[in-house]
Coordinates of C-alpha atoms in Angstrom, one line a residue:
M880 CA 113.7 98.4 93.5
T881 CA 110.8 98.0 95.9
E882 CA 107.7 96.4 94.4
P883 CA 104.6 98.6 94.6
L884 CA 101.9 97.6 97.2
L885 CA 99.3 99.1 94.9
S886 CA 99.6 99.6 91.1
V887 CA 96.9 101.3 89.1
R888 CA 97.4 100.8 85.4
D889 CA 95.6 102.6 82.6
L890 CA 92.4 102.8 84.6
S891 CA 89.3 104.3 83.0
V892 CA 85.8 104.7 84.6
A893 CA 82.7 105.3 82.6
F894 CA 79.2 106.1 83.7
H895 CA 76.2 105.1 81.7
Q896 CA 72.8 106.8 81.9
G897 CA 69.9 106.9 79.5
G898 CA 72.0 105.7 76.6
N899 CA 74.7 108.3 77.2
T900 CA 78.2 107.4 78.4
S901 CA 80.6 109.9 80.2
F902 CA 84.2 109.2 81.3
A903 CA 85.0 110.3 84.9
V904 CA 88.5 108.8 84.8
D905 CA 90.6 108.5 81.6
R906 CA 93.6 106.1 81.5
V907 CA 95.0 106.9 85.0
S908 CA 98.2 105.2 86.2
F909 CA 100.2 105.4 89.5
D910 CA 102.0 103.3 92.1
I911 CA 102.0 103.3 95.9
L912 CA 105.0 101.8 97.6
P913 CA 105.0 100.1 101.0
G914 CA 105.0 102.7 103.8
E915 CA 104.5 105.6 101.3
V916 CA 101.9 108.4 101.4
M917 CA 100.6 109.2 97.9
A918 CA 98.5 112.4 97.6
L919 CA 95.9 112.6 94.8
V920 CA 95.0 116.3 94.4
G921 CA 92.7 118.3 92.1
E922 CA 89.4 120.2 92.1
S923 CA 85.9 118.7 92.7
G924 CA 84.9 116.7 89.6
S925 CA 88.5 115.9 88.7
G926 CA 88.0 112.2 89.3
K927 CA 89.9 111.8 92.6
S928 CA 87.2 110.0 94.6
V929 CA 86.0 107.9 91.7
T930 CA 89.5 106.6 91.3
A931 CA 89.8 105.8 95.0
N932 CA 86.4 104.1 95.1
S933 CA 87.4 102.0 92.1
I934 CA 90.1 100.4 94.1
L935 CA 87.6 98.7 96.4
K936 CA 84.9 98.6 93.7
L937 CA 82.6 100.9 95.6
L938 CA 81.1 102.5 92.5
P939 CA 77.4 102.1 91.6
Y940 CA 77.8 99.1 89.3
P941 CA 76.4 98.4 86.6
S942 CA 75.9 102.1 85.8
A943 CA 79.7 102.4 86.3
S944 CA 82.2 100.4 84.3
H945 CA 85.9 100.1 83.6
P946 CA 86.5 100.2 79.8
S947 CA 90.2 99.8 80.5
G948 CA 92.7 99.2 83.3
A949 CA 93.9 97.0 86.1
I950 CA 94.3 97.6 89.9
L951 CA 97.0 95.3 91.2
F952 CA 97.2 94.9 95.0
N953 CA 99.9 92.5 96.1
G954 CA 100.0 91.4 92.5
K955 CA 96.3 90.5 92.3
D956 CA 93.9 92.5 90.0
L957 CA 91.1 93.8 92.2
L958 CA 88.9 94.6 89.2
K959 CA 88.8 90.8 88.4
T960 CA 88.4 89.7 92.0
S961 CA 85.1 88.0 93.0
E962 CA 82.8 89.8 95.4
P963 CA 83.3 87.3 98.3
E964 CA 87.1 87.6 98.0
L965 CA 86.9 91.4 97.7
R966 CA 84.8 91.6 100.9
R967 CA 87.8 90.0 102.7
V968 CA 90.1 92.7 101.4
R969 CA 87.8 95.5 102.3
G970 CA 88.2 96.5 105.9
D971 CA 91.1 94.1 106.4
D972 CA 94.0 94.7 103.9
I973 CA 92.6 98.0 102.5
T974 CA 90.4 100.4 104.5
M975 CA 88.9 103.8 103.8
I976 CA 88.1 107.0 105.7
F977 CA 85.4 109.1 104.1
Q978 CA 85.0 112.8 104.1
E979 CA 81.9 113.2 106.2
P980 CA 81.9 110.8 109.2
M981 CA 78.3 111.6 110.1
T982 CA 77.1 110.0 106.9
S983 CA 79.5 107.1 107.2
L984 CA 78.7 106.1 110.8
N985 CA 75.4 104.3 111.6
P986 CA 73.2 106.7 113.6
L987 CA 71.3 103.8 115.2
H988 CA 74.3 102.0 116.8
P989 CA 76.7 103.0 119.5
I990 CA 80.4 103.3 118.8
E991 CA 81.3 100.1 120.5
K992 CA 79.0 98.1 118.3
Q993 CA 80.2 99.7 115.1
I994 CA 83.9 99.0 115.8
G995 CA 83.2 95.6 117.2
E996 CA 81.3 94.6 114.0
I997 CA 84.5 95.1 112.0
L998 CA 86.6 93.0 114.4
E999 CA 84.0 90.2 114.5
L1000 CA 83.6 90.1 110.7
H1001 CA 87.2 90.0 109.7
K1002 CA 89.0 88.6 112.8
G1003 CA 86.3 86.6 114.6
I1004 CA 86.9 88.6 117.7
G1005 CA 83.8 89.2 120.0
G1006 CA 82.8 89.7 123.6
Q1007 CA 85.3 91.0 126.1
A1008 CA 88.2 90.7 123.6
A1009 CA 86.4 92.9 121.1
R1010 CA 85.7 95.4 123.9
T1011 CA 89.3 95.5 125.0
R1012 CA 90.5 96.0 121.4
T1013 CA 87.9 98.8 120.9
L1014 CA 89.1 100.6 124.0
E1015 CA 92.7 100.2 122.8
L1016 CA 91.8 101.7 119.4
L1017 CA 89.9 104.6 120.9
H1018 CA 92.8 105.4 123.1
Q1019 CA 95.2 105.1 120.2
V1020 CA 93.3 107.7 118.2
G1021 CA 93.2 110.1 121.0
I1022 CA 89.7 109.8 122.3
R1023 CA 89.7 111.0 126.0
E1024 CA 88.1 108.7 128.5
P1025 CA 87.2 106.0 125.9
E1026 CA 85.3 103.9 128.4
K1027 CA 82.7 106.7 128.6
R1028 CA 82.4 106.8 124.8
L1029 CA 81.7 103.2 124.1
K1030 CA 77.9 103.6 124.5
A1031 CA 77.8 107.0 122.7
Y1032 CA 76.0 107.5 119.4
P1033 CA 77.6 109.4 116.5
H1034 CA 75.4 112.5 117.1
E1035 CA 76.7 112.7 120.7
L1036 CA 80.3 113.2 119.5
S1037 CA 82.0 116.3 118.0
G1038 CA 83.2 116.4 114.4
G1039 CA 86.8 115.7 115.5
Q1040 CA 85.7 112.8 117.7
R1041 CA 83.6 111.3 114.9
Q1042 CA 86.6 111.4 112.5
R1043 CA 88.8 109.8 115.2
V1044 CA 86.2 107.0 115.5
M1045 CA 86.3 106.5 111.7
I1046 CA 90.1 106.3 111.9
A1047 CA 89.8 103.7 114.7
M1048 CA 87.5 101.6 112.5
A1049 CA 89.9 101.9 109.6
L1050 CA 92.8 100.8 111.7
A1051 CA 91.0 98.0 113.6
N1052 CA 92.5 95.2 111.5
R1053 CA 95.9 96.8 110.9
P1054 CA 95.5 97.4 107.1
K1055 CA 98.3 97.5 104.6
L1056 CA 96.7 100.4 102.7
L1057 CA 94.6 103.2 104.1
I1058 CA 92.6 105.4 101.6
A1059 CA 91.7 108.8 103.2
D1060 CA 89.2 110.7 101.0
E1061 CA 89.2 114.4 102.2
P1062 CA 89.3 113.3 105.9
T1063 CA 89.9 116.8 107.2
T1064 CA 87.9 119.1 104.9
A1065 CA 85.0 119.6 107.3
L1066 CA 87.1 120.0 110.4
D1067 CA 88.5 123.1 112.3
V1068 CA 92.1 123.9 111.6
T1069 CA 93.3 122.8 115.0
V1070 CA 91.4 119.5 114.9
Q1071 CA 92.6 119.1 111.3
A1072 CA 96.2 119.4 112.5
Q1073 CA 95.6 116.9 115.3
I1074 CA 94.1 114.4 112.9
L1075 CA 97.1 114.8 110.5
E1076 CA 99.6 114.3 113.3
L1077 CA 97.6 111.3 114.4
L1078 CA 97.6 109.7 111.0
K1079 CA 101.3 110.4 110.6
G1080 CA 102.1 108.7 113.9
L1081 CA 99.9 105.7 113.2
K1082 CA 101.4 105.3 109.7
G1083 CA 104.9 105.2 111.3
E1084 CA 103.7 102.8 114.0
H1085 CA 102.0 100.3 111.6
G1086 CA 104.1 100.9 108.5
M1087 CA 101.0 101.2 106.3
S1088 CA 100.7 103.0 103.0
M1089 CA 98.2 105.7 102.4
L1090 CA 96.4 107.2 99.4
F1091 CA 95.4 110.7 100.6
I1092 CA 92.8 112.6 98.6
T1093 CA 92.5 116.3 99.1
H1094 CA 92.3 119.7 97.4
D1095 CA 94.3 121.4 100.2
L1096 CA 97.8 121.8 98.9
G1097 CA 99.1 122.9 102.3
I1098 CA 98.3 119.5 103.7
V1099 CA 100.0 117.8 100.8
R1100 CA 103.2 119.8 101.3
K1101 CA 103.3 118.8 105.0
F1102 CA 102.0 115.2 104.9
A1103 CA 102.7 113.4 101.6
D1104 CA 105.8 111.8 100.1
R1105 CA 104.6 111.9 96.4
V1106 CA 101.7 113.6 94.6
C1107 CA 99.6 113.0 91.6
V1108 CA 97.8 116.1 90.2
M1109 CA 94.5 115.3 88.6
T1110 CA 92.1 117.3 86.4
R1111 CA 89.2 116.3 84.1
G1112 CA 89.8 112.6 84.8
K1113 CA 93.5 112.6 83.9
I1114 CA 96.7 112.7 85.9
V1115 CA 98.6 115.6 84.4
E1116 CA 101.7 115.6 86.8
T1117 CA 103.3 113.1 89.1
G1118 CA 106.4 113.5 91.3
T1119 CA 107.8 113.9 94.8
V1120 CA 106.2 116.7 96.9
E1121 CA 109.4 118.7 96.7
E1122 CA 109.6 118.5 92.9
V1123 CA 106.0 119.3 92.2
F1124 CA 105.9 122.3 94.6
A1125 CA 109.3 123.7 93.7
R1126 CA 109.1 123.1 89.9
P1127 CA 105.6 122.5 88.7
K1128 CA 105.6 121.6 85.1
H1129 CA 102.0 121.5 84.0
A1130 CA 99.9 124.7 83.7
Y1131 CA 97.1 123.2 85.8
T1132 CA 99.5 122.5 88.7
Q1133 CA 100.9 126.0 88.5
H1134 CA 97.3 127.3 88.6
L1135 CA 96.5 125.2 91.7
L1136 CA 99.6 126.4 93.5
A1137 CA 98.7 130.0 92.7
S1138 CA 95.1 129.7 93.9
E1139 CA 95.3 130.5 97.6
P1140 CA 93.0 133.5 98.5
R1141 CA 95.1 136.7 98.0
G1142 CA 94.7 140.4 98.1
E1143 CA 94.3 143.0 100.8
P1144 CA 91.3 143.6 103.1
P1145 CA 89.7 147.0 103.2
A1146 CA 91.6 149.7 105.1
A1147 CA 90.1 150.6 108.5
D1148 CA 88.3 153.9 108.2
P1149 CA 87.0 155.4 111.5
D1150 CA 85.0 158.0 109.6
K1151 CA 82.7 155.4 107.9
P1152 CA 79.2 155.2 109.5
V1153 CA 78.5 152.4 112.0
V1154 CA 76.2 149.7 110.4
M1155 CA 76.1 147.1 113.2
E1156 CA 76.9 147.5 116.8
G1157 CA 76.7 145.0 119.7
K1158 CA 77.2 145.5 123.4
D1159 CA 77.4 142.6 126.0
I1160 CA 75.6 140.2 123.6
R1161 CA 74.6 137.0 125.4
V1162 CA 72.9 133.8 124.1
W1163 CA 72.4 131.4 126.9
F1164 CA 70.5 128.1 126.4
P1165 CA 68.9 126.7 129.5
I1166 CA 69.8 123.2 130.9
K1167 CA 66.7 121.6 132.5
A1168 CA 66.7 118.6 134.9
G1169 CA 64.4 116.8 137.3
F1170 CA 60.8 115.9 137.2
L1171 CA 59.6 119.5 136.9
R1172 CA 62.3 120.3 134.3
K1173 CA 63.7 123.2 136.3
V1174 CA 66.6 125.2 134.9
V1175 CA 69.7 124.1 136.7
D1176 CA 72.4 125.7 134.5
H1177 CA 73.0 127.3 131.1
V1178 CA 75.0 126.6 128.0
K1179 CA 76.7 130.0 127.4
A1180 CA 77.0 129.9 123.6
V1181 CA 77.7 133.6 123.4
D1182 CA 78.8 135.3 126.6
G1183 CA 79.3 139.1 126.8
V1184 CA 80.5 140.0 123.2
D1185 CA 81.1 143.6 122.1
L1186 CA 81.6 144.6 118.5
T1187 CA 81.4 147.5 116.1
L1188 CA 81.2 147.1 112.3
R1189 CA 81.3 150.1 109.8
A1190 CA 80.3 150.4 106.2
G1191 CA 82.8 149.0 103.7
Q1192 CA 84.5 147.0 106.5
T1193 CA 84.8 143.3 107.3
L1194 CA 84.8 141.9 110.8
G1195 CA 86.2 138.3 110.8
V1196 CA 85.0 136.0 113.5
V1197 CA 87.2 133.0 114.0
G1198 CA 87.4 130.0 116.3
E1199 CA 86.7 126.3 116.4
S1200 CA 83.3 124.6 116.0
G1201 CA 81.3 125.3 119.2
S1202 CA 83.0 128.5 119.9
G1203 CA 79.9 130.5 119.3
K1204 CA 80.7 132.1 116.0
T1205 CA 77.5 131.3 114.1
T1206 CA 75.3 131.8 117.2
L1207 CA 76.7 135.4 117.4
G1208 CA 75.9 136.0 113.8
L1209 CA 72.4 134.6 114.1
A1210 CA 71.9 136.9 117.2
L1211 CA 73.0 140.0 115.3
A1212 CA 70.7 139.1 112.4
R1213 CA 67.9 138.6 114.9
L1214 CA 67.3 135.0 113.8
I1215 CA 67.6 133.8 117.4
S1216 CA 66.8 135.6 120.7
S1217 CA 69.6 137.2 122.7
Q1218 CA 70.4 139.5 125.6
G1219 CA 72.3 142.8 125.2
R1220 CA 72.2 145.8 123.0
I1221 CA 72.2 145.4 119.2
A1222 CA 71.9 148.5 116.9
F1223 CA 71.5 148.2 113.1
I1224 CA 72.0 151.5 111.1
G1225 CA 71.1 153.5 114.2
N1226 CA 68.0 151.4 115.2
E1227 CA 68.1 149.4 118.4
I1228 CA 66.7 146.0 117.2
D1229 CA 67.5 143.7 120.1
K1230 CA 63.9 143.9 121.4
F1231 CA 62.2 143.9 118.0
T1232 CA 59.7 141.2 117.3
F1233 CA 59.7 139.2 114.1
K1234 CA 57.1 141.6 112.6
Q1235 CA 59.0 144.6 113.7
M1236 CA 62.2 143.2 112.0
K1237 CA 60.5 142.7 108.7
P1238 CA 61.2 146.3 107.3
F1239 CA 64.9 145.8 108.0
R1240 CA 65.4 142.3 106.5
D1241 CA 66.1 143.6 103.0
R1242 CA 69.2 145.5 104.3
L1243 CA 70.3 142.7 106.6
Q1244 CA 71.1 139.5 104.6
V1245 CA 72.8 136.1 105.2
V1246 CA 74.8 133.8 103.0
F1247 CA 75.1 130.3 104.5
Q1248 CA 77.8 127.7 104.4
D1249 CA 76.2 125.1 102.2
P1250 CA 74.5 126.6 99.1
Y1251 CA 73.1 123.3 98.0
G1252 CA 71.2 123.0 101.3
S1253 CA 70.1 126.7 101.4
L1254 CA 68.8 126.8 97.8
S1255 CA 65.4 125.1 97.1
P1256 CA 65.9 122.3 94.6
R1257 CA 62.3 122.8 93.4
M1258 CA 62.7 126.4 92.3
S1259 CA 64.6 127.9 89.4
V1260 CA 67.5 130.2 90.1
G1261 CA 65.5 133.1 88.9
D1262 CA 62.6 132.3 91.3
I1263 CA 65.1 131.8 94.2
I1264 CA 66.7 135.2 93.7
A1265 CA 63.3 137.0 93.0
E1266 CA 61.7 135.6 96.2
G1267 CA 63.0 138.4 98.4
L1268 CA 61.8 141.0 96.0
K1269 CA 58.3 139.6 96.1
V1270 CA 58.3 140.1 99.9
H1271 CA 60.2 143.4 100.3
E1272 CA 59.5 145.3 97.0
R1273 CA 56.0 144.4 96.1
G1274 CA 55.6 147.4 93.9
L1275 CA 57.9 145.9 91.2
S1276 CA 56.3 144.5 88.1
A1277 CA 57.2 141.0 86.8
D1278 CA 59.5 142.6 84.2
E1279 CA 61.2 144.9 86.7
R1280 CA 61.8 141.9 89.0
D1281 CA 63.3 140.0 86.1
E1282 CA 65.6 142.9 85.4
R1283 CA 66.8 143.0 89.0
V1284 CA 67.4 139.2 88.9
A1285 CA 69.5 139.6 85.8
W1286 CA 71.4 142.5 87.4
A1287 CA 72.1 140.4 90.5
L1288 CA 73.4 137.5 88.4
N1289 CA 75.6 139.9 86.5
E1290 CA 76.9 141.3 89.7
V1291 CA 78.2 137.9 90.8
G1292 CA 79.6 136.9 87.4
L1293 CA 76.9 134.5 86.2
D1294 CA 75.1 134.6 82.9
P1295 CA 71.6 135.9 83.4
A1296 CA 70.4 133.4 80.8
T1297 CA 71.0 130.6 83.4
R1298 CA 68.2 131.9 85.6
W1299 CA 65.8 129.3 84.2
R1300 CA 68.0 126.5 85.4
Y1301 CA 67.9 124.7 88.8
P1302 CA 70.5 124.6 91.5
H1303 CA 71.6 121.0 90.8
E1304 CA 72.7 122.1 87.3
F1305 CA 75.4 124.3 88.7
S1306 CA 78.8 123.6 90.3
G1307 CA 79.5 124.3 94.0
G1308 CA 81.2 127.6 93.3
Q1309 CA 78.3 128.7 91.0
R1310 CA 75.7 127.8 93.6
Q1311 CA 77.5 129.9 96.2
R1312 CA 77.5 132.8 93.7
I1313 CA 73.7 132.3 93.3
A1314 CA 73.4 132.4 97.1
I1315 CA 75.3 135.7 97.1
A1316 CA 73.1 137.0 94.3
R1317 CA 70.0 136.2 96.4
A1318 CA 71.4 138.5 99.1
M1319 CA 72.7 141.2 96.7
V1320 CA 69.4 141.6 94.8
L1321 CA 67.9 143.4 97.8
K1322 CA 70.8 145.8 98.0
P1323 CA 71.7 145.2 101.6
R1324 CA 73.9 147.2 104.0
F1325 CA 75.0 144.3 106.1
V1326 CA 75.8 140.7 105.1
M1327 CA 76.5 137.8 107.5
L1328 CA 78.7 135.3 105.7
D1329 CA 78.7 132.0 107.6
E1330 CA 81.6 129.8 106.3
P1331 CA 80.8 130.7 102.7
T1332 CA 84.0 129.2 101.3
S1333 CA 84.6 126.1 103.5
A1334 CA 83.0 123.6 101.2
L1335 CA 84.7 124.9 98.0
D1336 CA 87.9 124.0 96.2
M1337 CA 90.9 126.4 96.7
T1338 CA 90.6 127.8 93.1
V1339 CA 86.9 128.5 93.6
Q1340 CA 87.6 129.9 97.1
A1341 CA 89.9 132.4 95.6
Q1342 CA 87.3 133.4 93.0
V1343 CA 84.6 133.9 95.7
V1344 CA 86.9 135.9 97.9
D1345 CA 87.7 138.2 95.0
L1346 CA 84.0 138.5 94.2
L1347 CA 83.1 139.4 97.8
R1348 CA 85.8 142.0 97.9
D1349 CA 84.7 143.6 94.6
L1350 CA 81.0 143.7 95.8
Q1351 CA 82.1 145.3 99.1
K1352 CA 84.0 148.1 97.3
K1353 CA 81.3 148.7 94.8
H1354 CA 78.4 148.8 97.3
D1355 CA 80.2 149.8 100.6
L1356 CA 78.9 146.6 102.3
A1357 CA 79.6 145.7 105.9
Y1358 CA 80.5 142.0 106.2
L1359 CA 80.4 139.8 109.3
F1360 CA 82.7 137.0 108.0
I1361 CA 82.5 133.8 110.1
S1362 CA 85.1 131.2 109.3
H1363 CA 87.6 128.7 110.7
D1364 CA 89.8 129.2 107.6
L1365 CA 92.2 131.8 108.6
K1366 CA 93.8 132.2 105.2
V1367 CA 90.4 133.4 103.8
V1368 CA 89.9 135.7 106.8
K1369 CA 93.3 137.2 106.3
A1370 CA 92.4 138.1 102.7
L1371 CA 89.0 139.7 103.6
A1372 CA 88.9 141.0 107.2
N1373 CA 90.4 144.3 108.5
H1374 CA 89.4 143.5 112.1
V1375 CA 89.2 140.1 113.8
I1376 CA 87.7 138.7 117.0
V1377 CA 88.8 135.2 118.2
M1378 CA 86.1 133.3 120.0
R1379 CA 86.4 130.3 122.3
L1380 CA 83.6 128.7 124.4
G1381 CA 81.3 131.7 123.8
K1382 CA 83.8 134.4 124.8
V1383 CA 86.2 136.7 122.9
V1384 CA 89.7 135.7 123.8
E1385 CA 91.4 138.2 121.6
E1386 CA 90.5 140.9 119.2
G1387 CA 92.1 143.7 117.2
P1388 CA 93.2 144.8 113.7
A1389 CA 93.6 141.8 111.5
E1390 CA 97.2 142.7 110.7
Q1391 CA 98.1 142.7 114.4
I1392 CA 96.2 139.4 115.1
F1393 CA 97.9 137.6 112.3
K1394 CA 101.4 139.0 112.8
A1395 CA 101.6 139.0 116.6
P1396 CA 98.8 137.0 118.3
K1397 CA 98.9 137.5 122.1
E1398 CA 96.9 134.5 123.3
D1399 CA 98.1 130.8 123.3
Y1400 CA 94.8 129.8 121.7
T1401 CA 95.1 132.3 118.9
R1402 CA 98.7 131.1 118.3
A1403 CA 97.5 127.5 118.1
L1404 CA 94.9 128.5 115.5
M1405 CA 97.6 130.3 113.4
A1406 CA 100.0 127.4 113.6
A1407 CA 97.4 125.0 112.4
A1408 CA 96.0 127.3 109.7
F1409 CA 99.3 128.1 108.1
N1410 CA 100.9 124.7 108.5
L1411 CA 103.6 125.7 110.9
E1412 CA 105.8 123.0 112.2
A1413 CA 103.9 122.4 115.4
V1414 CA 100.6 123.3 117.0
E1415 CA 101.0 124.6 120.5
H1416 CA 99.6 122.4 123.2
V1417 CA 96.4 124.2 124.1
A1418 CA 93.5 122.5 125.9
I1419 CA 91.4 122.1 122.8
S1420 CA 88.4 119.8 123.2
Q1421 CA 88.6 116.5 121.2

């Protein structure tokens, strides 16, 4: 029988704060064989990342400790390894790709220096040899024209390019084990598919093992050999991907597998009143050059888009990052200037000033992608939700405002008694419900939802989708739902427009778009989103 490359035995992780001790990982055990991909799956807070960080001792010691366990790599217990010896293992024998490359890459150094630093530290390679190896790595991970990217800084790269650079850094020293912690969560479905294909090819080429951490079961089914299911710090089920997906034994595994967004979007109803209408909407950003900063060209973020949205309906806007989805939504909400006709509940608002828009703001609301970033950490939940009432319904007394806040929290399935707490005291799903409550308290007619589920676990995603659908039916809301997650769009939208480089490449009833897309670009999105065998070769920017 093949000896494991990595063997985690009876591992526990405890965190100590203010005299209190909490266990994030409780007696976890698993093996990773040479050349094997092991997936570690579970919801946020289940202990996946803490387990992975323990392997390289990246936890905040001494506030973190290991009351029990061993982590054996090539027979050596990493938990008992000295720091100098462990530094030789990190980045050489074992490397790690983190979820958000923008926070992992140094914003002050170009790509060449960041990759070269790893080569010099572990292999003693510098100068022209390091440059040659860096170019080889960038080419290997699919960066086009790598010579032009050597001097680029992280902010000058797209999300997919930054993740490819992170992979290049992880592979620089040909590691035996690669730990990938949610490496595709923040990426578009097409870029996600490309990254997975890249990792699969590199794994076969280098024969390395992988620990792949994710909450996306579709990725696990396609990518992993074996899977460990984790919840509340414990591994509750282990087996081959085929076994676990075909015959899940534990109730939690069954719950995860049943958690994809489901249900039917609202039926199209041409008799419903038009809430939002756009004609030839354009958002062009000028490109200036020369000493006098003359306009020499434009970035056409949104270029000639038409749309109609009726009460009780959902218009899904899909496409990759940079396609113009969010810019279109901001233009419709009059949060950025644009050209073209925009009519909201019969009022042409495209020429309205900020002051003229104020009477309409209560009926035109926005829910943003990251609730943690859009909710003030200094305000209680009750104050956050009541803020709009103080602006738009000044005649309400303090008690009446409090009643409306309690009503809004009830509407989104939260206990009104929690309104005295602060955002950091809630989970990601609860924070998104608070953001929805902040919009609902003003009883809007139109809600722009900008990637409201992309940062959430699949089980929480399904709950938020059900909530949005229920609120829509109850209040006859019109939704503009912006997302790159086509599974969520399929469950919510009755009409879809597909955007690319500022233009609509395809639109129509959602059922038609999902069943029989006409354009190559739409078919590529579908193939990536629904984990079909291959993504069509469409010129998608890397």
